[in-house]
CSV table of C-alpha atoms and ligand atoms in Angstrom, one decimal:
chain,number,residue,atom,x,y,z
A,1,MET,CA,38.3,-10.1,18.2
A,2,SER,CA,35.1,-11.2,16.8
A,3,THR,CA,35.4,-11.6,12.8
A,4,ARG,CA,31.5,-12.5,13.1
A,5,PRO,CA,29.5,-9.1,11.3
A,6,ARG,CA,28.0,-6.3,14.4
A,7,VAL,CA,24.3,-6.4,12.4
A,8,SER,CA,22.8,-9.9,11.4
A,9,THR,CA,23.3,-10.6,7.8
A,10,ARG,CA,18.9,-11.1,7.5
A,11,ILE,CA,18.7,-7.9,8.9
A,12,SER,CA,21.2,-5.5,7.3
A,13,ALA,CA,19.6,-7.0,3.9
A,14,ILE,CA,17.1,-4.8,5.3
A,15,SER,CA,17.1,-1.3,3.3
A,16,GLU,CA,15.4,1.9,4.6
A,17,SER,CA,11.8,2.3,3.6
A,18,ALA,CA,12.2,4.8,0.5
A,19,THR,CA,8.8,6.4,0.8
A,20,LEU,CA,9.3,7.1,4.3
A,21,ALA,CA,12.8,8.5,3.5
A,22,VAL,CA,11.9,11.0,0.8
A,23,ASP,CA,9.0,11.9,3.3
A,24,ALA,CA,11.5,12.6,6.6
A,25,LYS,CA,14.5,14.7,3.4
A,26,ALA,CA,11.2,16.9,2.5
A,27,LYS,CA,9.6,17.6,6.0
A,28,ALA,CA,13.6,18.1,7.0
A,29,MET,CA,14.0,20.7,3.7
A,30,LYS,CA,10.8,22.1,4.9
A,31,ALA,CA,11.0,22.5,8.6
A,32,ALA,CA,14.9,24.3,7.9
A,33,GLY,CA,12.4,26.9,6.0
A,34,ARG,CA,12.7,25.4,2.4
A,35,PRO,CA,9.2,25.3,0.7
A,36,VAL,CA,9.0,21.7,-0.1
A,37,ILE,CA,6.0,20.5,-1.6
A,38,GLY,CA,5.6,16.9,-1.2
A,39,PHE,CA,4.3,14.1,-3.0
A,40,GLY,CA,6.5,11.8,-1.3
A,41,ALA,CA,3.5,10.3,1.9
A,42,GLY,CA,0.8,7.5,1.7
A,43,GLU,CA,-1.7,9.4,3.6
A,44,PRO,CA,-4.5,11.2,3.4
A,45,ASP,CA,-3.9,15.3,4.3
A,46,PHE,CA,-7.5,14.8,6.3
A,47,PRO,CA,-7.7,14.8,10.2
A,48,THR,CA,-9.4,11.7,11.6
A,49,PRO,CA,-13.4,11.9,11.4
A,50,GLY,CA,-14.6,13.4,15.2
A,51,TYR,CA,-16.4,10.7,16.2
A,52,ILE,CA,-13.9,8.3,15.9
A,53,VAL,CA,-11.7,10.8,17.7
A,54,GLU,CA,-14.1,10.6,21.1
A,55,ALA,CA,-14.3,6.9,21.3
A,56,ALA,CA,-10.1,6.9,21.7
A,57,VAL,CA,-11.1,10.0,24.2
A,58,ALA,CA,-13.4,7.2,26.1
A,59,ALA,CA,-11.5,4.3,25.8
A,60,ALA,CA,-8.2,6.1,27.6
A,61,ARG,CA,-10.6,7.2,30.8
A,62,GLU,CA,-11.7,3.2,30.5
A,63,PRO,CA,-9.8,1.6,33.1
A,64,ARG,CA,-10.2,-1.8,31.7
A,65,PHE,CA,-8.2,-0.6,28.6
A,66,HIS,CA,-5.4,0.4,30.3
A,67,LYS,CA,-4.3,-3.3,30.6
A,68,TYR,CA,-3.2,-6.2,28.1
A,69,THR,CA,-6.1,-7.6,26.5
A,70,PRO,CA,-6.0,-11.0,24.3
A,71,ALA,CA,-2.8,-10.5,22.1
A,72,GLY,CA,-5.3,-11.2,18.7
A,73,GLY,CA,-7.1,-8.2,19.5
A,74,LEU,CA,-10.3,-7.1,21.3
A,75,PRO,CA,-13.3,-9.3,21.0
A,76,GLU,CA,-15.8,-6.6,19.8
A,77,LEU,CA,-13.3,-5.6,17.3
A,78,LYS,CA,-13.0,-8.5,15.6
A,79,GLN,CA,-16.7,-9.0,15.4
A,80,ALA,CA,-16.8,-5.4,13.6
A,81,VAL,CA,-14.7,-5.9,11.1
A,82,ALA,CA,-16.2,-9.8,10.8
A,83,ALA,CA,-19.2,-7.6,9.8
A,84,LYS,CA,-17.4,-4.9,7.9
A,85,THR,CA,-16.1,-7.8,6.0
A,86,LEU,CA,-19.4,-8.9,5.0
A,87,ARG,CA,-20.6,-5.9,4.1
A,88,ASP,CA,-18.0,-3.9,2.4
A,89,SER,CA,-16.7,-7.9,0.2
A,90,GLY,CA,-19.7,-9.9,0.7
A,91,TYR,CA,-17.0,-12.3,2.4
A,92,ARG,CA,-18.2,-13.8,5.3
A,93,VAL,CA,-15.7,-15.3,7.7
A,94,GLU,CA,-15.9,-16.2,11.8
A,95,PRO,CA,-14.4,-13.5,14.2
A,96,SER,CA,-11.6,-15.9,15.3
A,97,GLN,CA,-10.9,-15.7,11.6
A,98,VAL,CA,-9.5,-11.9,12.5
A,99,LEU,CA,-6.4,-10.9,14.0
A,100,ILE,CA,-6.1,-7.3,14.7
A,101,THR,CA,-2.5,-6.1,14.3
A,102,ASN,CA,-0.8,-3.1,14.6
A,103,GLY,CA,-1.2,-1.2,11.4
A,104,GLY,CA,-1.6,-3.1,8.1
A,105,LYS,CA,2.5,-3.1,7.8
A,106,GLN,CA,2.4,-6.0,11.1
A,107,ALA,CA,-0.7,-8.1,8.8
A,108,VAL,CA,1.7,-7.9,5.9
A,109,TYR,CA,4.8,-9.1,7.5
A,110,GLU,CA,2.4,-11.5,10.0
A,111,ALA,CA,1.3,-13.6,6.5
A,112,PHE,CA,4.2,-14.4,5.0
A,113,ALA,CA,5.9,-14.8,8.2
A,114,THR,CA,2.9,-17.5,8.8
A,115,LEU,CA,2.9,-18.7,5.1
A,116,LEU,CA,6.5,-19.5,3.8
A,117,ASP,CA,9.0,-21.8,4.1
A,118,PRO,CA,12.8,-21.0,3.1
A,119,GLY,CA,12.8,-21.1,-0.7
A,120,ASP,CA,9.2,-20.7,-1.4
A,121,GLU,CA,8.3,-18.2,-3.9
A,122,VAL,CA,5.6,-15.6,-3.8
A,123,LEU,CA,4.7,-13.9,-7.4
A,124,VAL,CA,4.7,-10.1,-6.9
A,125,VAL,CA,3.3,-8.1,-9.2
A,126,ALA,CA,5.9,-4.7,-10.2
A,127,PRO,CA,5.6,-2.2,-9.4
A,128,TYR,CA,5.0,-3.0,-5.8
A,129,TRP,CA,5.2,-1.7,-2.5
A,130,THR,CA,8.1,-1.3,-1.7
A,131,THR,CA,7.4,-3.2,2.1
A,132,TYR,CA,6.5,-6.7,0.7
A,133,PRO,CA,9.9,-7.4,-1.0
A,134,GLU,CA,11.9,-6.9,2.5
A,135,ALA,CA,8.5,-9.2,4.5
A,136,ILE,CA,8.8,-12.0,2.1
A,137,LYS,CA,13.1,-12.0,2.3
A,138,LEU,CA,12.4,-12.1,6.0
A,139,ALA,CA,10.5,-14.5,6.4
A,140,GLY,CA,12.9,-16.7,3.9
A,141,GLY,CA,10.7,-16.4,0.8
A,142,VAL,CA,12.0,-15.9,-2.7
A,143,GLN,CA,10.3,-13.0,-4.6
A,144,VAL,CA,9.7,-13.6,-8.5
A,145,ASP,CA,8.7,-10.6,-10.3
A,146,VAL,CA,6.1,-10.3,-13.0
A,147,VAL,CA,6.8,-6.4,-14.6
A,148,THR,CA,4.5,-5.1,-16.3
A,149,ASP,CA,4.7,-1.6,-17.3
A,150,GLU,CA,2.2,1.6,-18.3
A,151,THR,CA,1.6,0.1,-21.7
A,152,THR,CA,-1.0,-2.2,-19.6
A,153,GLY,CA,-2.1,0.5,-16.8
A,154,TYR,CA,0.0,-1.5,-15.1
A,155,LEU,CA,-2.6,-5.1,-14.5
A,156,ALA,CA,-0.7,-8.2,-15.0
A,157,SER,CA,-2.4,-11.0,-17.3
A,158,VAL,CA,-2.6,-14.6,-16.5
A,159,GLU,CA,-0.4,-15.5,-19.3
A,160,GLN,CA,2.3,-13.6,-17.6
A,161,LEU,CA,1.7,-15.6,-14.4
A,162,GLU,CA,1.6,-18.1,-15.5
A,163,ALA,CA,5.2,-17.8,-17.1
A,164,ALA,CA,6.2,-17.0,-13.9
A,165,ARG,CA,4.7,-19.5,-11.5
A,166,THR,CA,7.2,-22.8,-10.7
A,167,GLU,CA,7.1,-25.7,-8.7
A,168,ARG,CA,7.6,-23.7,-5.8
A,169,THR,CA,5.5,-20.9,-5.9
A,170,LYS,CA,3.2,-21.3,-3.5
A,171,VAL,CA,1.6,-17.7,-2.9
A,172,LEU,CA,0.3,-15.0,-5.4
A,173,LEU,CA,0.4,-11.6,-3.6
A,174,PHE,CA,-2.8,-9.5,-4.8
A,175,VAL,CA,-3.2,-5.7,-4.5
A,176,SER,CA,-6.1,-4.4,-6.2
A,177,PRO,CA,-6.3,-1.2,-6.0
A,178,SER,CA,-2.4,-0.9,-5.7
A,179,ASN,CA,0.0,1.2,-4.4
A,180,PRO,CA,2.1,2.5,-6.7
A,181,THR,CA,0.5,2.9,-9.7
A,182,GLY,CA,-3.3,3.3,-8.8
A,183,ALA,CA,-4.2,0.2,-11.1
A,184,VAL,CA,-7.5,-1.5,-10.2
A,185,TYR,CA,-8.5,-5.1,-11.4
A,186,SER,CA,-11.8,-5.5,-13.3
A,187,PRO,CA,-14.4,-7.9,-11.6
A,188,GLU,CA,-13.7,-10.2,-14.6
A,189,GLU,CA,-9.2,-10.0,-14.8
A,190,THR,CA,-9.9,-10.6,-11.0
A,191,ALA,CA,-11.6,-13.7,-11.1
A,192,ALA,CA,-9.8,-14.7,-13.8
A,193,ILE,CA,-6.8,-14.5,-11.5
A,194,GLY,CA,-8.4,-16.0,-8.7
A,195,ARG,CA,-9.5,-18.8,-11.0
A,196,TRP,CA,-5.7,-19.3,-12.2
A,197,ALA,CA,-4.5,-19.6,-8.7
A,198,ALA,CA,-7.0,-22.2,-7.1
A,199,GLU,CA,-6.6,-24.0,-10.4
A,200,HIS,CA,-2.9,-24.6,-9.5
A,201,GLY,CA,-3.4,-25.0,-5.1
A,202,LEU,CA,-1.7,-21.9,-4.4
A,203,TRP,CA,-2.4,-19.3,-1.7
A,204,VAL,CA,-3.4,-15.8,-2.4
A,205,VAL,CA,-2.6,-12.9,-0.2
A,206,THR,CA,-4.9,-9.8,-1.1
A,207,ASP,CA,-4.1,-6.7,1.0
A,208,GLU,CA,-7.6,-4.8,0.6
A,209,ILE,CA,-6.1,-1.5,2.0
A,210,TYR,CA,-7.7,1.1,-0.5
A,211,GLU,CA,-11.0,-1.3,-1.1
A,212,HIS,CA,-12.8,2.2,-1.2
A,213,LEU,CA,-10.6,4.5,-2.8
A,214,VAL,CA,-11.6,3.7,-6.8
A,215,TYR,CA,-12.8,6.7,-9.2
A,216,GLY,CA,-14.9,6.5,-12.4
A,217,ASP,CA,-16.3,3.4,-13.5
A,218,ALA,CA,-13.5,1.5,-11.3
A,219,GLU,CA,-15.4,-1.2,-9.0
A,220,PHE,CA,-13.3,-2.7,-5.8
A,221,THR,CA,-13.8,-6.8,-6.4
A,222,SER,CA,-12.7,-9.2,-3.5
A,223,ILE,CA,-10.9,-12.1,-5.0
A,224,ALA,CA,-11.7,-13.9,-1.7
A,225,THR,CA,-15.3,-13.6,-3.0
A,226,ALA,CA,-15.2,-13.8,-6.5
A,227,VAL,CA,-13.0,-17.1,-6.4
A,228,PRO,CA,-14.9,-18.9,-3.7
A,229,GLU,CA,-12.6,-22.1,-5.2
A,230,LEU,CA,-9.9,-20.7,-3.6
A,231,GLY,CA,-11.4,-21.9,-0.4
A,232,ASP,CA,-9.2,-21.6,3.0
A,233,ARG,CA,-5.9,-20.3,1.0
A,234,VAL,CA,-6.5,-16.9,1.5
A,235,VAL,CA,-5.5,-14.6,3.6
A,236,ILE,CA,-6.6,-11.3,3.4
A,237,LEU,CA,-4.5,-7.6,5.2
A,238,ASN,CA,-6.5,-4.7,5.6
A,239,GLY,CA,-6.6,-1.8,8.1
A,240,VAL,CA,-8.4,1.7,8.8
A,241,ALA,CA,-5.2,3.9,7.6
A,242,LYS,CA,-6.4,5.1,4.7
A,243,THR,CA,-10.3,4.6,4.3
A,244,TYR,CA,-10.4,6.8,7.7
A,245,ALA,CA,-7.5,8.7,7.8
A,246,MET,CA,-5.6,6.8,10.5
A,247,THR,CA,-2.4,6.6,9.3
A,248,GLY,CA,-0.9,7.4,12.7
A,249,TRP,CA,-3.6,5.3,15.0
A,250,ARG,CA,-1.6,2.1,13.4
A,251,VAL,CA,-4.2,-0.8,13.5
A,252,GLY,CA,-4.8,-3.3,10.5
A,253,TRP,CA,-5.6,-6.7,10.2
A,254,LEU,CA,-5.7,-10.0,8.6
A,255,ILE,CA,-8.4,-12.1,8.1
A,256,GLY,CA,-7.5,-16.3,6.9
A,257,PRO,CA,-8.3,-19.9,8.1
A,258,PRO,CA,-8.3,-20.5,11.5
A,259,ASP,CA,-4.9,-22.8,11.7
A,260,VAL,CA,-3.1,-19.6,10.0
A,261,VAL,CA,-5.0,-16.7,12.0
A,262,LYS,CA,-4.0,-19.0,14.7
A,263,ALA,CA,-0.6,-19.5,14.3
A,264,ALA,CA,0.0,-15.9,13.1
A,265,THR,CA,-1.5,-14.7,16.7
A,266,ASN,CA,1.1,-16.8,18.3
A,267,LEU,CA,4.1,-15.0,16.3
A,268,GLN,CA,2.0,-11.2,17.1
A,269,SER,CA,2.0,-12.8,21.4
A,270,HIS,CA,5.0,-13.0,21.1
A,271,ALA,CA,6.2,-9.8,19.8
A,272,THR,CA,4.2,-7.0,20.6
A,273,SER,CA,0.8,-8.8,22.3
A,274,ASN,CA,-2.3,-6.7,21.6
A,275,VAL,CA,-2.4,-3.5,20.0
A,276,ALA,CA,-3.0,-0.5,22.0
A,277,ASN,CA,-6.3,-0.8,23.2
A,278,VAL,CA,-7.3,3.2,22.9
A,279,SER,CA,-6.5,2.3,18.3
A,280,GLN,CA,-8.5,-0.4,18.4
A,281,MET,CA,-11.7,1.6,20.6
A,282,ALA,CA,-10.9,4.0,17.7
A,283,ALA,CA,-11.3,1.6,14.6
A,284,LEU,CA,-14.4,-0.2,16.2
A,285,ALA,CA,-16.1,3.2,15.9
A,286,ALA,CA,-14.2,3.5,12.0
A,287,VAL,CA,-15.5,0.0,11.1
A,288,SER,CA,-18.9,-0.1,12.6
A,289,GLY,CA,-20.2,3.9,11.4
A,290,ASP,CA,-20.7,4.4,8.0
A,291,LEU,CA,-18.7,5.4,4.9
A,292,SER,CA,-19.9,8.9,4.6
A,293,ALA,CA,-16.5,10.2,6.2
A,294,VAL,CA,-14.1,8.4,3.4
A,295,GLU,CA,-16.8,9.5,0.8
A,296,ARG,CA,-15.9,13.2,1.1
A,297,MET,CA,-12.4,12.3,1.0
A,298,ARG,CA,-12.6,10.1,-1.9
A,299,GLU,CA,-14.3,13.0,-4.3
A,300,ALA,CA,-12.0,15.3,-2.7
A,301,PHE,CA,-9.2,13.0,-4.2
A,302,ASP,CA,-11.4,12.2,-7.6
A,303,ARG,CA,-10.7,15.7,-8.4
A,304,ARG,CA,-6.9,15.8,-7.7
A,305,ARG,CA,-6.3,12.6,-9.5
A,306,GLN,CA,-7.7,14.4,-12.7
A,307,THR,CA,-5.4,17.6,-12.0
A,308,MET,CA,-2.4,15.9,-11.3
A,309,VAL,CA,-2.9,13.0,-14.6
A,310,ARG,CA,-4.0,16.0,-16.5
A,311,MET,CA,-0.6,18.4,-15.8
A,312,LEU,CA,1.4,15.5,-15.7
A,313,ASN,CA,0.5,14.4,-19.2
A,314,GLU,CA,1.2,17.6,-20.6
A,315,ILE,CA,4.8,17.9,-19.2
A,316,PRO,CA,7.1,16.6,-22.9
A,317,GLY,CA,8.8,13.6,-21.6
A,318,VAL,CA,6.1,12.0,-18.8
A,319,PHE,CA,3.2,9.7,-19.4
A,320,CYS,CA,1.1,8.5,-17.3
A,321,PRO,CA,-2.2,6.5,-17.7
A,322,GLU,CA,-5.2,7.3,-15.2
A,323,PRO,CA,-4.8,5.5,-11.9
A,324,LYS,CA,-8.5,4.1,-11.0
A,325,GLY,CA,-7.7,3.4,-7.3
A,326,ALA,CA,-6.0,4.6,-3.8
A,327,PHE,CA,-4.1,8.0,-4.4
A,328,TYR,CA,-1.1,7.9,-6.6
A,329,ALA,CA,-0.1,8.3,-10.2
A,330,TYR,CA,2.7,6.9,-11.4
A,331,PRO,CA,4.6,7.9,-14.0
A,332,SER,CA,6.5,7.0,-16.9
A,333,VAL,CA,10.2,9.7,-16.5
A,334,LYS,CA,11.7,7.4,-18.9
A,335,GLU,CA,12.1,10.0,-21.8
A,336,LEU,CA,13.9,11.9,-19.4
A,337,ILE,CA,16.8,10.1,-18.2
A,338,GLY,CA,20.1,10.7,-19.5
A,339,LYS,CA,19.1,14.6,-20.8
A,340,GLU,CA,20.5,17.6,-19.7
A,341,LEU,CA,19.1,18.8,-16.6
A,342,ARG,CA,20.6,22.5,-15.0
A,343,GLY,CA,23.8,21.5,-15.7
A,344,ARG,CA,23.8,17.9,-15.1
A,345,ARG,CA,22.6,14.8,-16.5
A,346,PRO,CA,21.0,12.1,-14.5
A,347,ARG,CA,21.0,8.6,-15.0
A,348,SER,CA,18.2,7.4,-13.5
A,349,SER,CA,14.5,8.2,-12.6
A,350,ALA,CA,16.6,8.3,-8.1
A,351,GLU,CA,18.9,11.0,-9.9
A,352,LEU,CA,16.4,12.3,-11.5
A,353,ALA,CA,13.7,12.6,-8.4
A,354,GLU,CA,16.8,14.1,-6.1
A,355,LEU,CA,18.0,16.8,-8.6
A,356,ILE,CA,14.1,17.5,-8.7
A,357,LEU,CA,14.1,17.9,-5.3
A,358,GLU,CA,17.0,20.3,-4.7
A,359,GLU,CA,16.1,22.1,-8.2
A,360,ALA,CA,12.4,22.7,-7.3
A,361,GLU,CA,11.7,22.1,-4.1
A,362,VAL,CA,9.4,19.1,-4.8
A,363,ALA,CA,9.4,15.4,-3.5
A,364,VAL,CA,8.7,12.7,-5.6
A,365,VAL,CA,9.7,8.8,-4.8
A,366,PRO,CA,12.0,7.4,-7.7
A,367,GLY,CA,9.9,4.0,-9.2
A,368,GLU,CA,13.8,2.2,-8.1
A,369,ALA,CA,11.4,2.1,-4.4
A,370,PHE,CA,9.1,-0.4,-6.2
A,371,GLY,CA,11.1,-2.3,-8.3
A,372,THR,CA,10.4,-0.3,-11.6
A,373,PRO,CA,13.0,2.3,-12.4
A,374,GLY,CA,12.4,4.8,-14.9
A,375,TYR,CA,8.8,6.4,-13.1
A,376,PHE,CA,7.9,8.3,-10.5
A,377,ARG,CA,5.0,7.9,-7.8
A,378,LEU,CA,2.8,11.2,-6.8
A,379,SER,CA,0.3,10.8,-4.0
A,380,TYR,CA,-2.5,13.3,-4.8
A,381,ALA,CA,-3.9,12.8,-1.1
A,382,LEU,CA,-2.5,16.4,-0.4
A,383,GLY,CA,-3.8,19.7,-0.6
A,384,ASP,CA,-5.6,21.0,-4.0
A,385,ASP,CA,-3.2,24.6,-3.8
A,386,ASP,CA,0.1,22.7,-3.4
A,387,LEU,CA,-0.7,19.6,-6.0
A,388,VAL,CA,-0.9,22.4,-8.5
A,389,GLU,CA,2.1,24.2,-7.3
A,390,GLY,CA,4.2,21.5,-7.1
A,391,VAL,CA,3.6,19.7,-10.1
A,392,SER,CA,3.6,24.0,-11.8
A,393,ARG,CA,7.4,23.8,-10.4
A,394,LEU,CA,8.2,20.0,-11.8
A,395,ALA,CA,6.7,21.1,-15.1
A,396,LYS,CA,8.2,24.1,-15.3
A,397,LEU,CA,11.9,22.4,-14.0
A,398,LEU,CA,11.2,19.4,-16.7
A,399,ALA,CA,10.8,21.7,-19.9
A,400,GLU,CA,14.5,22.5,-19.8
A,401,ALA,CA,15.9,18.7,-20.3
A,402,ARG,CA,17.6,18.8,-22.9
B,1,LIG,C1,-0.8,-1.3,-0.2
B,1,LIG,C2,-0.5,-1.0,1.5
B,1,LIG,N1,-0.8,-2.1,1.8
B,1,LIG,C3,-0.5,-1.8,3.9
B,1,LIG,C4,0.0,-0.8,4.3
B,1,LIG,C5,-0.2,-0.5,5.5
B,1,LIG,O1,-0.3,0.6,6.0
B,1,LIG,P1,-0.9,0.6,7.6
B,1,LIG,O2,0.5,-0.2,8.3
B,1,LIG,O3,-0.2,1.7,7.9
B,1,LIG,O4,-1.4,-0.3,7.9
B,1,LIG,C6,0.4,0.6,3.2
B,1,LIG,C7,0.7,1.9,3.6
B,1,LIG,O5,1.3,2.5,2.6
B,1,LIG,C8,-0.4,0.0,1.9
B,1,LIG,O6,0.4,1.1,1.2
């Protein structure tokens, strides 16, 4: 008998996506007839705008889209993404610097696979989105956490980044607005971080997928535009999922210098080939159109954000800084850990989240999924009534903690 492991060591080290797992458990409970309210999902509750769906329907009827197309994306979509990047970020790129990917997730994987050699270090601000560590690990990279907390609104400073930098640091991952915290760096903070990265010859991988979801006086700043000194060591990740309520269509992109894009395209040509043409044509309609649909969603998210943050901060033991972007609140629940609740004493935010799901039928994602135990992530991309009902249930249950 072979003593070799059945599943490779590299792949068994990958954990299940905690956010998808919470969402799946909540959906299963719902299907079994329980009135679960889910704050787990990272997706808008709106349908994709009609004009985008119509573009997909028309594309499905065209025989040329029934065939393989270039692995790196339809030329017309690459062109439109380049134009959109100039419009929204003021960043000028050639269509040849765009790679169309199967959602932002594939862009994340391909960026790290293309940039990292074994042992290369990546600075990652924690709390971080749950997918980054797996993509970095799989590429042989070493993640170095730069931990932030609620006292700074989850923003990292140049001093913190510098303290984490070593001779092996190759990449800074910069995500603003952030999933899971909703933190948004100001233009000045963005520029300072970018200049520091440029000064030390680091690459910056920047995930701009929430660029259009910012609130109040917060402003989205593309680090690529803010810091021209970064030169050709910037890789931008983006996609249509969050801006156009298109999570299920699976279209994202990677923008970078020609050598990186060429290499990543080679990888994609063997892994998945072209993204589904119908989805690419839907994305083309999305990025070439105006931003009125996202503006309507943004207004609804802003209203829900304010309600959620107010209600969360009224719960004893919960503290939630104001998220400035994306559609997540990231409250600290540290004061509640170890307290007695319904005959149990949860010792971690993961255990507390489990108890809440069972007792209040409310699904939240524990901070363990984002590298910082002691917190919850709650998405406010759900209907206003459900949001109020869910947070009220949470408040009622947590009031019993002793
Ligand atoms: C920060 C961030 N980047 C990228 C993605 C990828 O989105 P998709 O693969 O659906 O395009 C997500 C989705 O949750 C995200 O939150």
